[in-house]
mmCIF file of C-alpha atoms in Angstrom:
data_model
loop_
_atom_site.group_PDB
_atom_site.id
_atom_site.type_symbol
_atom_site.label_atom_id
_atom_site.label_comp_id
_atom_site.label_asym_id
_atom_site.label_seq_id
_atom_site.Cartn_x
_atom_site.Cartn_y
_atom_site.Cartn_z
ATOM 1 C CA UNK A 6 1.333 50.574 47.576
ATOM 2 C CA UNK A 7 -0.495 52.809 45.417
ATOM 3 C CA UNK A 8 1.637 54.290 44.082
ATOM 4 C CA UNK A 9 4.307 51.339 43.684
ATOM 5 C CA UNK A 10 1.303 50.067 41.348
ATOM 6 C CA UNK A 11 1.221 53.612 39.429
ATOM 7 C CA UNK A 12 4.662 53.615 39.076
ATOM 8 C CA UNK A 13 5.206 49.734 37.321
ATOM 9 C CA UNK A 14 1.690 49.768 36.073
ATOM 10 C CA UNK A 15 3.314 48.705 32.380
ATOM 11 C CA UNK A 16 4.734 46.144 34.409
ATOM 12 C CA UNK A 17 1.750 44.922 35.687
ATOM 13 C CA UNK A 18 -0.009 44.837 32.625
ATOM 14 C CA UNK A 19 2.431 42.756 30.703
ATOM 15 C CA UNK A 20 2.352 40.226 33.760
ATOM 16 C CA UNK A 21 -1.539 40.240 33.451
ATOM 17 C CA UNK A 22 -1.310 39.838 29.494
ATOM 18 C CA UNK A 23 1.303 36.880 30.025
ATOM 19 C CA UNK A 24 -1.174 34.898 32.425
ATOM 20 C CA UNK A 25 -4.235 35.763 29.963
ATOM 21 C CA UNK A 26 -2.562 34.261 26.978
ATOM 22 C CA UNK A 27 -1.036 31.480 29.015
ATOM 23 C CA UNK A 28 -4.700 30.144 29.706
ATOM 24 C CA UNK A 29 -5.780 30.326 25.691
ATOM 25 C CA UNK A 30 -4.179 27.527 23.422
ATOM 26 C CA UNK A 31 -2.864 28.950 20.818
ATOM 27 C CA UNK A 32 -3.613 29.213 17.500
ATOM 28 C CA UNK A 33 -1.151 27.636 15.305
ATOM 29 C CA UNK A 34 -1.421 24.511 17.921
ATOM 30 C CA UNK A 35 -4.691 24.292 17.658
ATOM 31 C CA UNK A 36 -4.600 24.186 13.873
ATOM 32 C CA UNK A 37 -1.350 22.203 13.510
ATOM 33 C CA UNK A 38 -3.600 19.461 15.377
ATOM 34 C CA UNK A 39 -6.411 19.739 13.272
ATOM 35 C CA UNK A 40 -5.225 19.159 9.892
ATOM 36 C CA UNK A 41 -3.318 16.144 11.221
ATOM 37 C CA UNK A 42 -6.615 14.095 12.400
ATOM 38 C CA UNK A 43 -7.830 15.218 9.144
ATOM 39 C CA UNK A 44 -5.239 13.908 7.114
ATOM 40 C CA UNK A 45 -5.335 10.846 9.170
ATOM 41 C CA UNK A 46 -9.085 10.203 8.646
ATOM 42 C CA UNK A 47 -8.360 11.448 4.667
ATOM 43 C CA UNK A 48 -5.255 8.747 4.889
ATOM 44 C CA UNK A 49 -7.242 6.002 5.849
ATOM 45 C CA UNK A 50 -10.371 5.904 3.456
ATOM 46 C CA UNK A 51 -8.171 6.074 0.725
ATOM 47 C CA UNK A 52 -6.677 3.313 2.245
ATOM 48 C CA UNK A 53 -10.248 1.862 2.471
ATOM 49 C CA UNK A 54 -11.082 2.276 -1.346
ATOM 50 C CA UNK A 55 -8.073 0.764 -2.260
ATOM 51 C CA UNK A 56 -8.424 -2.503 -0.430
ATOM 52 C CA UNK A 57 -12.455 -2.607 -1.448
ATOM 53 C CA UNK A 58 -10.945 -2.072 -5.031
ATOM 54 C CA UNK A 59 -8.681 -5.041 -4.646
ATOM 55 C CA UNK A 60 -10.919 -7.500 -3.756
ATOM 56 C CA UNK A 61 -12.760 -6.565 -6.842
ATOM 57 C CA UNK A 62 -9.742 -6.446 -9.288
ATOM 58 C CA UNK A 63 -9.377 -8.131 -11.936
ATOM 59 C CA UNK A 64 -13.494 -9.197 -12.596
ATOM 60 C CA UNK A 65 -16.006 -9.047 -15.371
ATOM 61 C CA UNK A 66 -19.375 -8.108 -15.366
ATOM 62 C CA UNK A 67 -21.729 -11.225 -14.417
ATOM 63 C CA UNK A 68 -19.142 -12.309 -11.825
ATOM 64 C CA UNK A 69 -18.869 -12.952 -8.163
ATOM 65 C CA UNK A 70 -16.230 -10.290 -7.170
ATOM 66 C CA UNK A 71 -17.333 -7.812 -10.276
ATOM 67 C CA UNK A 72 -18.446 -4.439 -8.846
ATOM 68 C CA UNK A 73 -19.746 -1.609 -10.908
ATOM 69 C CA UNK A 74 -18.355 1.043 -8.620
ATOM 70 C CA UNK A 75 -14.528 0.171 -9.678
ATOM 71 C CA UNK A 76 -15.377 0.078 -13.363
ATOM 72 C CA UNK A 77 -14.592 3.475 -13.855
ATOM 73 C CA UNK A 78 -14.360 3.154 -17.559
ATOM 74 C CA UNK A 79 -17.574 1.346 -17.952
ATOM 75 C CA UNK A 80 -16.319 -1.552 -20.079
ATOM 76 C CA UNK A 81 -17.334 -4.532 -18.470
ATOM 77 C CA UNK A 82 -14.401 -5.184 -16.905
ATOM 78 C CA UNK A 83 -12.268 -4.023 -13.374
ATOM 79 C CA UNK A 84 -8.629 -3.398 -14.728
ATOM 80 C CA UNK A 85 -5.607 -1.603 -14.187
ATOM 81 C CA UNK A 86 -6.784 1.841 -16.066
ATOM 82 C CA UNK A 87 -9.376 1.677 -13.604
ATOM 83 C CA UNK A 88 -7.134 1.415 -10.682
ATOM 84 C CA UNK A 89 -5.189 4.162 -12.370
ATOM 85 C CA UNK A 90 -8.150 6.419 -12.257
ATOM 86 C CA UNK A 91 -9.147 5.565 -9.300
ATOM 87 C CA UNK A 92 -5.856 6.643 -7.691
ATOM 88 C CA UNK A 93 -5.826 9.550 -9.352
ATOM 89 C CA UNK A 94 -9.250 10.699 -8.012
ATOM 90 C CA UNK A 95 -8.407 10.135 -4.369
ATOM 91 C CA UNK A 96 -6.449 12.243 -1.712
ATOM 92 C CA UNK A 97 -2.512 11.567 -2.095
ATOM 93 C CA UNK A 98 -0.969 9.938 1.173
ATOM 94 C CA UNK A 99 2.295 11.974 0.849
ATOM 95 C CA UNK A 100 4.114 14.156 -1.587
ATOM 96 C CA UNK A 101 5.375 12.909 -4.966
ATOM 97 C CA UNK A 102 8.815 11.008 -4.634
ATOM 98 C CA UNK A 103 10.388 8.811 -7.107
ATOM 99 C CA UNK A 104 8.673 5.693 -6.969
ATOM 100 C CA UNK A 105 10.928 2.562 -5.415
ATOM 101 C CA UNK A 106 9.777 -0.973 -5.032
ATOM 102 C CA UNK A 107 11.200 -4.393 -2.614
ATOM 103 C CA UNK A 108 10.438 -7.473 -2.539
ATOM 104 C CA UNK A 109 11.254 -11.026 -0.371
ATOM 105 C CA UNK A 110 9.265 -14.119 0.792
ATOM 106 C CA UNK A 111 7.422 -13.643 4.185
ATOM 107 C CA UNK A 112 10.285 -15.083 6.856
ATOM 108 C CA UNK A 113 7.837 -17.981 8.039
ATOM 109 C CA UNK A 114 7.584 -19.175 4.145
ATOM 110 C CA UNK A 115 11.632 -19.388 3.215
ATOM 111 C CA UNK A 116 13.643 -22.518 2.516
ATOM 112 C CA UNK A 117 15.463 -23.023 5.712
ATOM 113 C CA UNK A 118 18.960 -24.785 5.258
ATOM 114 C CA UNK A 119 21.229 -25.338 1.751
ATOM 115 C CA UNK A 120 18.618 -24.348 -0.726
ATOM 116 C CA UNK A 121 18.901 -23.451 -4.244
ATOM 117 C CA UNK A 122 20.333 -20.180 -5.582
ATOM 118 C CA UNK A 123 17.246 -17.989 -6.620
ATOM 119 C CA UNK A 124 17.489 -14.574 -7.367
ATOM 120 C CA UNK A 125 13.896 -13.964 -5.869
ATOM 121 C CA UNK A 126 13.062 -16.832 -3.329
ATOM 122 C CA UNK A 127 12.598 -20.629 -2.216
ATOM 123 C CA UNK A 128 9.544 -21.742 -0.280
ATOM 124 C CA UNK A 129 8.413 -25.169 0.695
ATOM 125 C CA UNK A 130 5.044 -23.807 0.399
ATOM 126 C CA UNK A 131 2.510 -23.891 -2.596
ATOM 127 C CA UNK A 132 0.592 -19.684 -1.540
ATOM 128 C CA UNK A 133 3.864 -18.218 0.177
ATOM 129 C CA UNK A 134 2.781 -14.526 1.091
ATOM 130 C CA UNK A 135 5.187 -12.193 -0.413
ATOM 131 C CA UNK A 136 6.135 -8.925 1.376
ATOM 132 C CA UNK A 137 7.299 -5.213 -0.059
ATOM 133 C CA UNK A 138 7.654 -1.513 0.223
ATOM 134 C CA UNK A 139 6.710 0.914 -2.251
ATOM 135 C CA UNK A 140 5.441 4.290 -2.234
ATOM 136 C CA UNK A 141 2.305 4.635 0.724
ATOM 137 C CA UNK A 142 -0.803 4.325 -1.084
ATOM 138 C CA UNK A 143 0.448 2.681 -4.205
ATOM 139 C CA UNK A 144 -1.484 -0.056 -6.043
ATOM 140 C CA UNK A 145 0.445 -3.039 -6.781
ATOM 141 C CA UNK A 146 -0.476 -4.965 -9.848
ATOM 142 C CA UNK A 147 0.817 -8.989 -10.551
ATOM 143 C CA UNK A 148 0.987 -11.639 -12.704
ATOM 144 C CA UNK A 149 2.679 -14.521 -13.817
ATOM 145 C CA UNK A 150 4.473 -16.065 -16.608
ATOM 146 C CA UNK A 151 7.382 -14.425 -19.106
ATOM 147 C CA UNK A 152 7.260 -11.069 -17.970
ATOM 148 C CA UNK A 153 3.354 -10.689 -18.062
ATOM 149 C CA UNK A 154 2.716 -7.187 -18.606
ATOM 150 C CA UNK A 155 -0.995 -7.789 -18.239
ATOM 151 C CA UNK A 156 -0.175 -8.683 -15.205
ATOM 152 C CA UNK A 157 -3.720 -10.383 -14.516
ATOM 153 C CA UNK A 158 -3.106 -11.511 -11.286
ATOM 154 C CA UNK A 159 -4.292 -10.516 -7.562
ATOM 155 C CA UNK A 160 -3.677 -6.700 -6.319
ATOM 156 C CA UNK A 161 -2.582 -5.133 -3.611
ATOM 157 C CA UNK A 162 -2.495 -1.618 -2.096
ATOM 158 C CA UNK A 163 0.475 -0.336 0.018
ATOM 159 C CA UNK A 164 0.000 0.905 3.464
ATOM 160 C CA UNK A 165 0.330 4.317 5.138
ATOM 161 C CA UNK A 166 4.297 3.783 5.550
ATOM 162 C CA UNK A 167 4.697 1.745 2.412
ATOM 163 C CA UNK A 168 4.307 -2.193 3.421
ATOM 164 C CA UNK A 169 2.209 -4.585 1.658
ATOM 165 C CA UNK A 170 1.959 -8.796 1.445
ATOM 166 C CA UNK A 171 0.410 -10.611 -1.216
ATOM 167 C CA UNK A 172 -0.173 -14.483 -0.998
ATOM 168 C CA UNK A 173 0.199 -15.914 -4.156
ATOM 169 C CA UNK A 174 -0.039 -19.752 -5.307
ATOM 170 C CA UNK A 175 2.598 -21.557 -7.262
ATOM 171 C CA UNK A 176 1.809 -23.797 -10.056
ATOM 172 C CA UNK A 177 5.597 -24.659 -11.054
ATOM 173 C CA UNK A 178 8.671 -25.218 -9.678
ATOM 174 C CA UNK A 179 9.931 -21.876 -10.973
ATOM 175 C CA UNK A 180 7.065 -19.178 -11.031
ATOM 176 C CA UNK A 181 7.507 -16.211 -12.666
ATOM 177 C CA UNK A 182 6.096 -13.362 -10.722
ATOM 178 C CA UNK A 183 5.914 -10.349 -11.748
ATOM 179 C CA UNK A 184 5.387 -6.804 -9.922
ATOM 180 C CA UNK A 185 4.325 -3.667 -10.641
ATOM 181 C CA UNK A 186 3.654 -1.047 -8.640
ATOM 182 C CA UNK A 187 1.537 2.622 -9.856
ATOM 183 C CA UNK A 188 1.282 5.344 -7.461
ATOM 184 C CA UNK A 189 -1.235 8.336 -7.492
ATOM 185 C CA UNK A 190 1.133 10.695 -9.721
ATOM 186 C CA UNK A 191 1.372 8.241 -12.561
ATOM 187 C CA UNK A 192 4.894 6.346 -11.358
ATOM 188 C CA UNK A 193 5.559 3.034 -11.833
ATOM 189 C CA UNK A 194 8.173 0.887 -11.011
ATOM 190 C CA UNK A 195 8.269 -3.017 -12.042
ATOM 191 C CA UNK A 196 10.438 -5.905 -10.894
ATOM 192 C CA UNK A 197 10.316 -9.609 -11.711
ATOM 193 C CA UNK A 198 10.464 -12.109 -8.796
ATOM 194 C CA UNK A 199 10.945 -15.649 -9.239
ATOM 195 C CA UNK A 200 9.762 -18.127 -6.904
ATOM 196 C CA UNK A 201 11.489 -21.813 -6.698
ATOM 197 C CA UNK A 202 9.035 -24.220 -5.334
ATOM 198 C CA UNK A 203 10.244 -26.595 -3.656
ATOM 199 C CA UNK A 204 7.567 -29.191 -3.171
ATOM 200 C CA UNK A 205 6.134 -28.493 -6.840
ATOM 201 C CA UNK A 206 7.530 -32.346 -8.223
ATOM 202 C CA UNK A 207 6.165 -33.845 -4.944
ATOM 203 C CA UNK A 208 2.929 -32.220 -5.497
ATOM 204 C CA UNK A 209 2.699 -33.021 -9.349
ATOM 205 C CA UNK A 210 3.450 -36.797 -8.966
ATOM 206 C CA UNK A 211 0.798 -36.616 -6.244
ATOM 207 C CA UNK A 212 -1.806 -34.726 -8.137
ATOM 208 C CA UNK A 213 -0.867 -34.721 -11.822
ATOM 209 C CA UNK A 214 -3.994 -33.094 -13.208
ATOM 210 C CA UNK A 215 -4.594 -30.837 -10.713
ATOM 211 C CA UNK A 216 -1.810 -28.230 -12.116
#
């Protein structure tokens, strides 16, 4: 036996180095799971900033939703070149790809049946929720009116894979809305969405100052 051993010894020392490695996780897995919790936990308080910063956008100082941590340029005011900074200062979600941007009413808030022809969409409802995709981590800017640049309206950010919904509140039968949405690397893309209200002369003749 004793010399069976002598004889394969290299052998038996590449069986013994086998089973100590097999009992070690290796290196690359252990580090190929580490950065990915990381960039989860990095993912999501981006994520978090961008929704506190939305709830804050647009404000001026003195006013309910005004907070002085989002008015990065310290004018009195939380804008869109704030937003822009701010995006710019946090962790990217993903690499830099051209920038796209969809949009459609939420399924529960479309004109069921023979509707008008809209190119964006018809709702019986007066705050239909509109959905998208964009770029993950991408503020998305609105307003209303003839292409409104300003675009003074309620923000929203895009989610880890893209996805967003924004419920916004008609005042016409055709609103205007219009999109844009900025991403960390300075992209934009913009797209005008009309909505066609369909209860908007029912809702005028019932409250005629109220619009």
């Amino acid at each position: 036996m004793r010399r069976f051993i002598r004889r394969h010894r290299p052998l038996f020392e590449l069986l013994e180095c086998k089973l100590a490695l097999s009992n070690v996780t290796p290196l690359a897995d252990s580090m190929s799971r580490e950065p990915a919790q990381a960039v989860a936990t990095r993912n999501q308080n981006t994520l978090q900033t961008l929704q506190a910063f939305t709830l804050s956008y647009p404000s001026t100082f003195g006013g309910p939703r005004y907070d002085p941590a989002f008015d990065l340029n310290q004018n009195g005011r939380v804008g869109q070149d704030d937003g822009r900074q701010l995006l710019r200062s946090l962790p990217a979600l993903g690499r830099k790809r051209p920038i796209t941007l969809t949009l459609s009413l939420a399924p529960r808030d479309r004109a069921r049946g023979t509707v008008p022809n809209n190119s964006g969409g018809v709702t019986h409802s007066m705050e239909p929720t509109v959905i998208g995709h964009t770029s993950p981590g991408a503020l998305i800017f609105t307003g209303s009116g003839t292409v409104d640049f300003k675009l003074k309206g309620p923000a929203a950010v895009a989610d880890q894979n893209g996805n967003f919904s924004i419920k916004l509140k008609m005042t016409a039968g055709i609103n205007q809305e219009d999109f844009q949405a900025v991403d960390r690397y300075g992209q934009q893309k913009s797209h005008a969405f009309p909505i066609y209200w369909l209860g908007f002369r029912a809702h005028e003749n019932r409250h005629p100052q109220n619009l």
